[in-house]
Coordinates of C-alpha atoms in Angstrom, one line a residue:
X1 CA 7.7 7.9 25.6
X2 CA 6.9 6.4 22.2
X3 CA 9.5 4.2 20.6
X4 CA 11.0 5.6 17.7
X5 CA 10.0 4.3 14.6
X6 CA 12.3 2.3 12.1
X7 CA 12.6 2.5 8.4
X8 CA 11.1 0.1 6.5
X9 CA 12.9 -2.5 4.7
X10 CA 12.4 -4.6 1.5
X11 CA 12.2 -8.6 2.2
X12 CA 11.8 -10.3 -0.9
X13 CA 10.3 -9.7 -4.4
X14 CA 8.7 -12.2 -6.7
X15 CA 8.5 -12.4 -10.3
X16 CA 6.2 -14.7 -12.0
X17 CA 3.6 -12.6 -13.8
X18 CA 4.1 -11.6 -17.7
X19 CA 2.3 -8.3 -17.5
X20 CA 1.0 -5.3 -14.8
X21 CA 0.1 -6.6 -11.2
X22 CA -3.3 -4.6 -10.6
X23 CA -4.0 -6.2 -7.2
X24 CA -2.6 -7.8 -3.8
X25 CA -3.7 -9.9 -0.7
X26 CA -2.2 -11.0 2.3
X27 CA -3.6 -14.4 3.9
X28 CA -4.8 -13.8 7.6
X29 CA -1.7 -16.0 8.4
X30 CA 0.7 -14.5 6.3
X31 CA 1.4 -17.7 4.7
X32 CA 0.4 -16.9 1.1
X33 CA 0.3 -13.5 -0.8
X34 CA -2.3 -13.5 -3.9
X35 CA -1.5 -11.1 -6.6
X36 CA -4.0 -10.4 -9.8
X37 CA -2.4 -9.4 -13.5
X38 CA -3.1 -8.3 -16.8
X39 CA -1.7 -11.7 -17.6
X40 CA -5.4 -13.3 -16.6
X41 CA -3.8 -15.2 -13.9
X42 CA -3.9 -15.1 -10.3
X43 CA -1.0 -15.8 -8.7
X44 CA -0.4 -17.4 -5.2
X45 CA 2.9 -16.7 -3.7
X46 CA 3.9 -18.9 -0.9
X47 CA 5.7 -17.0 2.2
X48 CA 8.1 -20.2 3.4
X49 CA 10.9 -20.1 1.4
X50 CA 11.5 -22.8 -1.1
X51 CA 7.9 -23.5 -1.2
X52 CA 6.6 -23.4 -4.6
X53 CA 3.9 -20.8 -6.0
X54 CA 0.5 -21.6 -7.6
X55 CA -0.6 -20.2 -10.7
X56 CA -4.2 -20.0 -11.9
X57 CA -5.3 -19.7 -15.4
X58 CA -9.4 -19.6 -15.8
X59 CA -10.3 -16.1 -16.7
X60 CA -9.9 -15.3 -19.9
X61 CA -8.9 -11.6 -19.4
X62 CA -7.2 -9.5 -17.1
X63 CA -7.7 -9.9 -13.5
X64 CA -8.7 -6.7 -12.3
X65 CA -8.9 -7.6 -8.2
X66 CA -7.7 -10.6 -5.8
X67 CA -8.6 -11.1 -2.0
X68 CA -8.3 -13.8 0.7
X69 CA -11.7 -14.7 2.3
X70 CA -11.1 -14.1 6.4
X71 CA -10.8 -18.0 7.3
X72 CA -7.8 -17.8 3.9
X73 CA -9.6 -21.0 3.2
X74 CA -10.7 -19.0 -0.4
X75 CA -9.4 -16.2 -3.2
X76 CA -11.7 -14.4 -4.6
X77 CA -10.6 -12.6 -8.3
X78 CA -12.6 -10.2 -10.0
X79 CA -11.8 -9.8 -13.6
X80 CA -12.5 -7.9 -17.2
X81 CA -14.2 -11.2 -18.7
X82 CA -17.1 -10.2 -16.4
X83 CA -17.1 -13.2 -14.2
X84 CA -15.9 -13.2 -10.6
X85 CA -14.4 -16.7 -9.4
X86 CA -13.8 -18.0 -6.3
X87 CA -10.9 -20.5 -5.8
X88 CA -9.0 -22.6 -3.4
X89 CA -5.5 -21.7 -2.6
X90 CA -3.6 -24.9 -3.1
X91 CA -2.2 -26.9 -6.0
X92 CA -5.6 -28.9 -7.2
X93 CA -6.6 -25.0 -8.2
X94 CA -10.4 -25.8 -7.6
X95 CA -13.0 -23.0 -8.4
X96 CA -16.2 -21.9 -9.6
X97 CA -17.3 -19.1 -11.6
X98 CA -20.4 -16.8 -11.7
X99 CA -20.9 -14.1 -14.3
X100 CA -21.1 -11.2 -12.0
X101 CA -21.9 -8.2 -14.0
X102 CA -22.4 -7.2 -17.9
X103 CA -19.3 -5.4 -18.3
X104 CA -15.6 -5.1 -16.8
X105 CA -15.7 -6.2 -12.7
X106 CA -13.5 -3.8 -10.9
X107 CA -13.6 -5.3 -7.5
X108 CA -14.1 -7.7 -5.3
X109 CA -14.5 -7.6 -1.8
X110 CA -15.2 -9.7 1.5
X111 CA -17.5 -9.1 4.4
X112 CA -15.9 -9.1 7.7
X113 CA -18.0 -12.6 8.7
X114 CA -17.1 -14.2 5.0
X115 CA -20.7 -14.5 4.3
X116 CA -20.9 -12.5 1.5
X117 CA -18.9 -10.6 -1.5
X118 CA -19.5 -6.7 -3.3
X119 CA -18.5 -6.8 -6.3
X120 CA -18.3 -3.3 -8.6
X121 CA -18.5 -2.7 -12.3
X122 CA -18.2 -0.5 -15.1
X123 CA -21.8 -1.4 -15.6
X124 CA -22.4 1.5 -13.0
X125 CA -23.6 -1.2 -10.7
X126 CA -22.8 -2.5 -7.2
X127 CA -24.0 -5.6 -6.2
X128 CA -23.9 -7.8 -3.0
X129 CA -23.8 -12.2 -3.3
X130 CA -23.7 -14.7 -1.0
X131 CA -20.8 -16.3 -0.9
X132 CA -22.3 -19.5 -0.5
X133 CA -23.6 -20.8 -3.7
X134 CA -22.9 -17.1 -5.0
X135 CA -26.7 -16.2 -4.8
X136 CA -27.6 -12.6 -6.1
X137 CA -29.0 -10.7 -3.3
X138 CA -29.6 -7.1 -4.5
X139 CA -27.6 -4.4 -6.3
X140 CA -26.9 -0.5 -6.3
X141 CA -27.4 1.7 -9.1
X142 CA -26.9 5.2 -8.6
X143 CA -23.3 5.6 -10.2
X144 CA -23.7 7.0 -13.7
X145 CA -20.2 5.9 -14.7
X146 CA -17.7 3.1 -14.1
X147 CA -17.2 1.8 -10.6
X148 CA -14.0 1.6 -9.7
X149 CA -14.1 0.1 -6.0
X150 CA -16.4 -1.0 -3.4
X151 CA -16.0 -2.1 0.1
X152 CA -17.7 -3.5 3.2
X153 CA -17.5 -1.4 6.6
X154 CA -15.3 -3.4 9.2
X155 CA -18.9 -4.1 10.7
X156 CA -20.5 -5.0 7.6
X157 CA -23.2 -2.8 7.9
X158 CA -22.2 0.1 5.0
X159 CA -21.2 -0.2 1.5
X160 CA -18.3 2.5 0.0
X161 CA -17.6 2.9 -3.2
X162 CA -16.1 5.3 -5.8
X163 CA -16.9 6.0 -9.6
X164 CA -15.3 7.7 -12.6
X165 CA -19.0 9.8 -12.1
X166 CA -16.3 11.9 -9.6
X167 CA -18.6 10.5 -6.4
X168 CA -17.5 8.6 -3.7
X169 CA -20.9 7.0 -2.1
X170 CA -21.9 5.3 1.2
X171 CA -24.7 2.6 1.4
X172 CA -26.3 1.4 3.8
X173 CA -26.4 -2.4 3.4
X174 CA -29.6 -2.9 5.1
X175 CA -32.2 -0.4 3.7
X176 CA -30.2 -0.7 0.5
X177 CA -30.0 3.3 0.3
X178 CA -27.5 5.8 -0.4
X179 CA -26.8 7.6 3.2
X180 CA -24.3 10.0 1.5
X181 CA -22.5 11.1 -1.4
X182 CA -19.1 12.8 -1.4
X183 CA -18.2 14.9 -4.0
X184 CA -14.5 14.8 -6.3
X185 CA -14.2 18.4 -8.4
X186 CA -10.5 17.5 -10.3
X187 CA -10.4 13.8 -10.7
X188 CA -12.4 10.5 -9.7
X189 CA -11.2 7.9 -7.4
X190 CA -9.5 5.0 -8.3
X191 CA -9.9 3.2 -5.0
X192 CA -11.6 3.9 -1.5
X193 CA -11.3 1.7 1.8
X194 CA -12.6 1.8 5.2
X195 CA -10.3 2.9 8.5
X196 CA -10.1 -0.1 11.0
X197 CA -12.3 1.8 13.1
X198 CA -15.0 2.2 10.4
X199 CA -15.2 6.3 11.3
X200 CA -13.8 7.2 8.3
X201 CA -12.6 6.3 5.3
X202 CA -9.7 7.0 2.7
X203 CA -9.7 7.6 -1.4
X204 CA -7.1 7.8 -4.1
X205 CA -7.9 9.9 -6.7
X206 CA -6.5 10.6 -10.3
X207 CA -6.0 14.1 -9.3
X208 CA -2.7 12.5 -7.2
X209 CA -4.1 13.6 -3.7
X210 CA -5.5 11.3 -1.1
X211 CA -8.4 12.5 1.5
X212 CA -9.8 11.3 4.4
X213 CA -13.4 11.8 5.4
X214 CA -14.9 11.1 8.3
X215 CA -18.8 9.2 7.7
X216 CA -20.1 10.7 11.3
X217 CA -20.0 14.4 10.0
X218 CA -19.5 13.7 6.3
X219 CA -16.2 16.2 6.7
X220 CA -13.2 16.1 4.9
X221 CA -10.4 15.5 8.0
X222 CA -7.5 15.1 6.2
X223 CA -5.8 15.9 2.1
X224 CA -2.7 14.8 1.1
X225 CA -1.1 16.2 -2.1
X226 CA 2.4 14.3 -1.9
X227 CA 2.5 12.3 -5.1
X228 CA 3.3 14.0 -8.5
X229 CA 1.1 11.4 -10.6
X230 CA -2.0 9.3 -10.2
X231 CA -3.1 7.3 -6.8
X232 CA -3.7 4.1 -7.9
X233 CA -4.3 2.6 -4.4
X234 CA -4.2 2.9 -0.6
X235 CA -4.5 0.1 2.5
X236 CA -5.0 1.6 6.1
X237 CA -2.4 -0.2 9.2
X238 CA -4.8 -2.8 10.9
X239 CA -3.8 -0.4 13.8
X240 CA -5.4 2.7 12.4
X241 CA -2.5 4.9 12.5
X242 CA -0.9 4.5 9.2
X243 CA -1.7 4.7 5.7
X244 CA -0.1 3.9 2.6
X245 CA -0.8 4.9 -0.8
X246 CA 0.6 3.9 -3.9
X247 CA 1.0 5.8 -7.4
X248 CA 2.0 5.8 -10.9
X249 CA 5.0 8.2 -9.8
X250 CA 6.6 5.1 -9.2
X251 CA 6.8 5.5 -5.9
X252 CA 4.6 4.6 -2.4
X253 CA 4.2 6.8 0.9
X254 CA 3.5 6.1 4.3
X255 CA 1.0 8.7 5.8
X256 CA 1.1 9.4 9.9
X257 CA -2.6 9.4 10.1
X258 CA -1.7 11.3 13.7
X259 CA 0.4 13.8 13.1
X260 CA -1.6 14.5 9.7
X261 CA 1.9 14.0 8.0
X262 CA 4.5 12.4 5.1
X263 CA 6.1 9.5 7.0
X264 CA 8.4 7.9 4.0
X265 CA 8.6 7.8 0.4
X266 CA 9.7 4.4 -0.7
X267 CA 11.2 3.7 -4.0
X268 CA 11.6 -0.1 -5.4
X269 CA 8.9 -0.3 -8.6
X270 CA 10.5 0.8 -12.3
X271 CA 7.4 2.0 -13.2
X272 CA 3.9 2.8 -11.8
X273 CA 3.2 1.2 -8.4
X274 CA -0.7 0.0 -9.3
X275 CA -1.4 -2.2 -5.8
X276 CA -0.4 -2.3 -2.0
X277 CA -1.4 -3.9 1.2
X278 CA -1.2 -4.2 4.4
X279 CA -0.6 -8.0 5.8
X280 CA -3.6 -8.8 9.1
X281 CA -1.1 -8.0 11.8
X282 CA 0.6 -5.0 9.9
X283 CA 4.0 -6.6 10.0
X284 CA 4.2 -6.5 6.4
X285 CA 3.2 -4.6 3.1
X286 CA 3.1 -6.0 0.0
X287 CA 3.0 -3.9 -3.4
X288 CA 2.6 -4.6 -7.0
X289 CA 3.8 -2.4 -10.0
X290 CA 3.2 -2.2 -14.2
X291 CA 7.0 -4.1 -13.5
X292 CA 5.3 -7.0 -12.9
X293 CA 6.9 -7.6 -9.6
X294 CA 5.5 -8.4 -6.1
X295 CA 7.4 -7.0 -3.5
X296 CA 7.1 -7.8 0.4
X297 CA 8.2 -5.0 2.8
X298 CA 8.8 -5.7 6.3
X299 CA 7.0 -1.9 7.9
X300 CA 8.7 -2.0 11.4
X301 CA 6.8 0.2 13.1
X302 CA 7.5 -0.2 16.9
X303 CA 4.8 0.1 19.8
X304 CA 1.9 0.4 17.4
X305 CA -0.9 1.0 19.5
X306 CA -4.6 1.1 18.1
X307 CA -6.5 4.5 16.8
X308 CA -9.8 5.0 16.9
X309 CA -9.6 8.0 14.4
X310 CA -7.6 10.4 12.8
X311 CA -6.4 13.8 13.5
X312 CA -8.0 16.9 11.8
X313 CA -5.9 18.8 9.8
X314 CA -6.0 22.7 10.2
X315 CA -7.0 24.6 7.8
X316 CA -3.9 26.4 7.4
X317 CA -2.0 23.1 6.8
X318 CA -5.4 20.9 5.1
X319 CA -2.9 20.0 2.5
X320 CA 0.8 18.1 3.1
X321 CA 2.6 18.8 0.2
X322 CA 5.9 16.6 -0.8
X323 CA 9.4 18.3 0.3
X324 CA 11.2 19.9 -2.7
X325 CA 13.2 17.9 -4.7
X326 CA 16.6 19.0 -3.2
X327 CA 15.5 17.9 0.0
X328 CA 13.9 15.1 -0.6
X329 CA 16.6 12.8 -1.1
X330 CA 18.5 14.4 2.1
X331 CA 19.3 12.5 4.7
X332 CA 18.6 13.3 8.0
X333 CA 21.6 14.8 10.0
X334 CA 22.2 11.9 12.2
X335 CA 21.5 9.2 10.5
X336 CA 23.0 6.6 8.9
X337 CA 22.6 6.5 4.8
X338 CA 23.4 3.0 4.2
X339 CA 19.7 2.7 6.8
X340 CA 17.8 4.8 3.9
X341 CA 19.6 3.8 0.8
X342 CA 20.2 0.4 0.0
X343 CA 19.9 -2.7 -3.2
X344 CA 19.2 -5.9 -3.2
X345 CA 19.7 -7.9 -5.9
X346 CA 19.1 -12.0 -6.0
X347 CA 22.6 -13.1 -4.8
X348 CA 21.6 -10.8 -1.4
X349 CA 21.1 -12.6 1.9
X350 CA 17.1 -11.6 2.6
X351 CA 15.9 -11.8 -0.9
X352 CA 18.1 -15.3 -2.3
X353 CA 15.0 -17.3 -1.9
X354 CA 12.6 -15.9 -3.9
X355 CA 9.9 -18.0 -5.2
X356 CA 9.9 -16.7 -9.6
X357 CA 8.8 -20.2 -9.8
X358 CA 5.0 -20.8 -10.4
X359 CA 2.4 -24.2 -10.6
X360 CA -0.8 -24.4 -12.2
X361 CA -3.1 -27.4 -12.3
X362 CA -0.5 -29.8 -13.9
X363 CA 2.2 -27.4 -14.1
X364 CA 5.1 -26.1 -11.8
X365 CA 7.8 -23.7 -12.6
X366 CA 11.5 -24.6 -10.7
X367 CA 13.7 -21.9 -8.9
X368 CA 14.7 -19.9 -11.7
X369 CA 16.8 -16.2 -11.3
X370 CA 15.2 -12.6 -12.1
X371 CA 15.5 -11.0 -15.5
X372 CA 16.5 -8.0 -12.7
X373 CA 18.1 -6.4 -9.7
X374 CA 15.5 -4.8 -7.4
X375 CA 16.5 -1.7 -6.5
X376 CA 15.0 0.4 -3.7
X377 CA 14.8 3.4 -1.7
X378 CA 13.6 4.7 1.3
X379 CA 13.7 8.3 2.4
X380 CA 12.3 9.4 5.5
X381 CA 10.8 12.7 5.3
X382 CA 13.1 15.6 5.9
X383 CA 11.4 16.7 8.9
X384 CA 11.4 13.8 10.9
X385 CA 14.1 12.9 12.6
X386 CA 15.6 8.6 12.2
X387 CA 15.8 8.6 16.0
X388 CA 12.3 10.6 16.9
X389 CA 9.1 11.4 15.8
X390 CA 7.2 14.5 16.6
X391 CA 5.7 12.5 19.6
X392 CA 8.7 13.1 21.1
X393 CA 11.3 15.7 21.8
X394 CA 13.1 17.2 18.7
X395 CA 17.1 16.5 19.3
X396 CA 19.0 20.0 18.7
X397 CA 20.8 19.8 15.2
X398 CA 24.4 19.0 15.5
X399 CA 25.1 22.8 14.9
X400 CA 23.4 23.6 18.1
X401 CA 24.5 20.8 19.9
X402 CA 28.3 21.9 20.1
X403 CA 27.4 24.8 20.5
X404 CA 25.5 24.6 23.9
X405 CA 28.2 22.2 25.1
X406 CA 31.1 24.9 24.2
X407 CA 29.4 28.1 26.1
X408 CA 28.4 26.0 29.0
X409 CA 32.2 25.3 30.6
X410 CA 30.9 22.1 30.8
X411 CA 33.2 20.5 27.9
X412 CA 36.8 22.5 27.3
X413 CA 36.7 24.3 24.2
X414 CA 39.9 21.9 22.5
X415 CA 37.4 18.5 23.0
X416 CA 34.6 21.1 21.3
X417 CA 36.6 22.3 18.5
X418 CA 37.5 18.1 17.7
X419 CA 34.0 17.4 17.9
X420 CA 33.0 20.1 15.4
X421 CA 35.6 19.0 12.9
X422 CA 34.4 15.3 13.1
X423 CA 30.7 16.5 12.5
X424 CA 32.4 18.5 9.9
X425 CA 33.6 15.6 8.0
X426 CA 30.8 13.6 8.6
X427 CA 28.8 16.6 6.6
X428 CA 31.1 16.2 4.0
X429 CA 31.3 12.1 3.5
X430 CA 26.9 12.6 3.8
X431 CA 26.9 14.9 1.5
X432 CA 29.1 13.0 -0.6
X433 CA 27.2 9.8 -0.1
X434 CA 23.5 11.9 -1.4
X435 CA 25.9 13.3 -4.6
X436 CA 26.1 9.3 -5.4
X437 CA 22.9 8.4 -5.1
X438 CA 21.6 10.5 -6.6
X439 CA 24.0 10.3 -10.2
X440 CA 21.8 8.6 -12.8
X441 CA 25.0 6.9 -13.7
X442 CA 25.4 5.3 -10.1
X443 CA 21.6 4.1 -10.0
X444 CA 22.3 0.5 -9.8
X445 CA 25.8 0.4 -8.1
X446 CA 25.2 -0.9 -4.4
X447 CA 25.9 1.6 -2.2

C-alpha cells in the first residue's frame, strides 16, 4: 500500500530583492538557494540559519535566469544586458562575463556533466558554450521569434526549447538539427523542461494550460487547464512523479503526473508567482513571485518512488480543469483545517530565522524584520482524500460510514445516533472554519 501523502508546508521566506524574482536554484546540497531579479542582482540565500546571504551586483539589467552548476561550485545568471556571467558562490563574489547574444538572454542552462551551458535569446538564437573558458561552439536558428527557454536532456544529448514563434523545438545536440517541432495554436510557452527520465517533456504556456509530450512518439500525453492566468514556470520532482507549475494567478499547483491529476493548489505569493523549483533530492521547492519574496516549501511527499513516464490521459478526460470556486477552498471531510490553512508571520517558530540580510563584495546587510507577514494556503484538491490517494482505497464519507455501522447490529443504534451528532457538529465548526477563511476581512488573522 502506498503511504499517504502529506500536505506541504511553508519553511521560511526571504526578502532581500527590491523588485520581481524571475528565477530560482537549489544547490545539489541544499546549502544555498540562488534567486535572479529585476533588481540586476543575483542573490545567494544561505540554507543554515543565521548564516548570512550574498548579493551580487555586475549586470547592469535585469537578471532574467540563475542556476547552480552540478558540482554547486558555480551560478550561472543569464540577464537583459546581453551578457551571461558565471560566478562563485561565496563572499569574494568572483566572476567572469561573456556577451552571449545581441539582444535580451532568456536562459541559461547546465549540461548534466557541467561541461557546457545553452543559452537562449530574443535574438531568435540558441547557442551551446563551453563552460570552460566560455568558448562558442555552435548555435540554432530556426526560431523566428524570441526564445524564451532552452534546456539540456538529462543525457545531454537533445536540446528543448520554446519561442514566442508558438513552437516548442527539439535538437539534437550532435548533428546540430531540429528532430521535431511541436506546435502551440492559443499562446506561446514561457518555459519548457525535460522529465527526469528524459521521455518527455513539460511546457507552460501563456494560454494558462500546461502539456506534456512525450519525444518517442511526438504525442501530446497529458493537458492541464487548472490555472486562471499565465504559466510562468514549471520544475518536474527528481522522482518523476510530480510536477509543479507556477502562474501569474498568484498561486502554484502540484500535478500527480500518475494519476493525470490536480494534487494541491498552494497560496503564499501577493502577486504573480514568476519562478519554482525543485531542490536535487525533492525535499524542497522553492518559488519566487513579482512580491519579491523567496519562499522555501518543505513538499513531504512520502515513499516517492521513481517514474520512468507519465500516464496518458484519455481522451474523455485530456484536460484537468480546476474545481469550482465553491469547492475549492473545501476542506476535505476528515481532515483537519488548521493542516490546510495556516500563517506564518516572522515572530513564528519555523520561519524566525530568516536570512532578509544580504552581502556583496564589501557589503553585508544584518538580521533585519520583513516589511510583511507571509501568508499561505494550501488546499488539497477536493477529490482527494488527506488520509489517501487514489492509489488506495477511497474511505466511505462520514454519511455512509454511520450508516453501515447502524444497519449492521454491529454498533446499538443510541452509540450511532451520538456518533452522528458529533459528525454533525464537526460539519458545522468546518464549515464555520471555511466561512473564516474565506472573509476578505479575516485574510491575515491566524487561524
Amino acid at each position: 500500500m502506498t503511504s499517504p501523502l502529506s500536505d506541504p508546508t511553508l519553511e521560511r521566506h526571504f526578502k532581500g530583492h527590491r523588485s520581481a524574482v524571475t528565477s530560482v536554484d537549489f544547490s545539489c546540497n541544499m546549502k544555498q538557494i540562488a534567486t535572479g531579479s529585476v533588481d540586476s542582482c543575483v542573490m545567494i540565500w544561505n540554507m543554515k540559519p543565521q548564516m548570512r546571504a550574498y548579493r551580487f551586483d555586475g549586470h547592469k539589467d535585469a537578471v532574467m535566469c540563475v542556476q547552480f552548476s552540478p558540482s554547486g561550485h558555480m551560478v550561472a545568471s543569464a540577464s537583459r544586458d546581453k551578457t551571461v556571467r558565471l560566478w562563485v558562490p561565496s563572499m569574494k563574489a568572483d566572476s567572469t562575463e561573456f556577451r552571449a547574444h545581441t539582444a535580451t538572454v532568456r536562459c541559461v542552462n547546465f549540461s548534466e556533466d557541467g561541461q557546457t551551458l545553452v543559452t537562449a535569446s530574443d535574438d531568435k538564437t540558441i547557442k551551446v558554450w563551453t563552460v570552460h573558458r566560455q568558448k562558442f561552439l555552435f548555435s540554432f536558428n530556426q526560431h523566428v521569434n524570441w526564445v524564451r527557454c532552452a534546456k539540456f536532456s538529462p543525457d545531454d544529448r537533445l536540446i528543448v526549447s520554446c519561442s514566442d514563434d508558438k513552437t516548442i523545438k527539439l535538437w539534437d545536440k550532435n548533428s546540430r538539427e531540429c528532430i521535431h517541432s511541436f506546435f502551440e495554436h492559443a499562446g506561446y510557452a514561457n518555459h519548457v523542461d525535460f522529465h527526469p527520465s528524459g521521455t518527455c517533456i513539460a511546457a507552460a504556456s501563456t494560454d494558462s494550460s500546461v502539456k506534456v509530450w512525450d519525444i518517442r512518439t511526438y504525442k501530446m500525453l497529458q493537458h492541464y487547464q487548472v490555472h486562471s492566468g499565465v504559466v510562468n514556470s514549471l520544475s518536474f520532482h527528481p522522482a518523476g512523479n510530480f510536477l509543479i507549475t507556477a502562474s501569474s494567478d498568484s498561486t502554484m499547483k502540484i500535478l500527480d503526473l500518475l494519476e493525470g491529476k490536480l494534487l494541491y493548489t498552494l497560496h503564499g505569493h501577493q502577486s504573480s508567482v514568476t519562478c519554482v523549483a525543485f531542490s536535487r533530492t525533492g525535499d524542497y521547492f522553492s518559488s519566487g513571485g513579482a512580491d519579491e519574496q523567496v519562499m522555501v516549501w518543505k513538499s513531504n511527499f512520502d515513499s516517492i518512488k521513481p517514474s520512468n513516464g507519465v500516464k496518458v490521459q484519455q481522451k474523455g478526460t485530456s484536460r484537468v480543469r480546476p474545481p469550482t470556486s465553491s469547492s475549492s477552498a473545501r476542506f476535505p471531510p476528515n481532515s483537519d483545517p488548521s493542516v490546510l490553512h495556516y500563517q506564518t508571520s516572522e515572530p513564528a517558530e519555523h520561519v524566525n530565522r530568516q536570512e532578509s540580510q544580504t552581502a556583496s563584495h564589501a557589503q553585508s546587510f544584518s538580521h533585519g524584520s520583513h516589511s510583511r507577514a507571509t501568508h499561505s494556503q494550501v488546499y488539497r484538491d477536493p477529490s482527494i482524500s488527506s488520509s489517501s490517494t487514489q492509489q488506495t482505497s477511497q474511505l466511505p464519507s462520514r454519511h455512509h460510514q454511520s450508516e453501515s455501522h447502524a444497519s449492521d447490529g454491529k454498533v446499538p443504534s443510541g452509540v450511532a445516533n451520538a456518533l452522528e451528532h458529533i459528525i454533525g457538529q464537526l460539519d458545522i465548526l468546518t464549515q464555520e472554519h471555511k466561512d473564516l477563511v474565506s472573509t476578505p476581512d479575516e485574510k491575515h488573522r491566524p487561524v
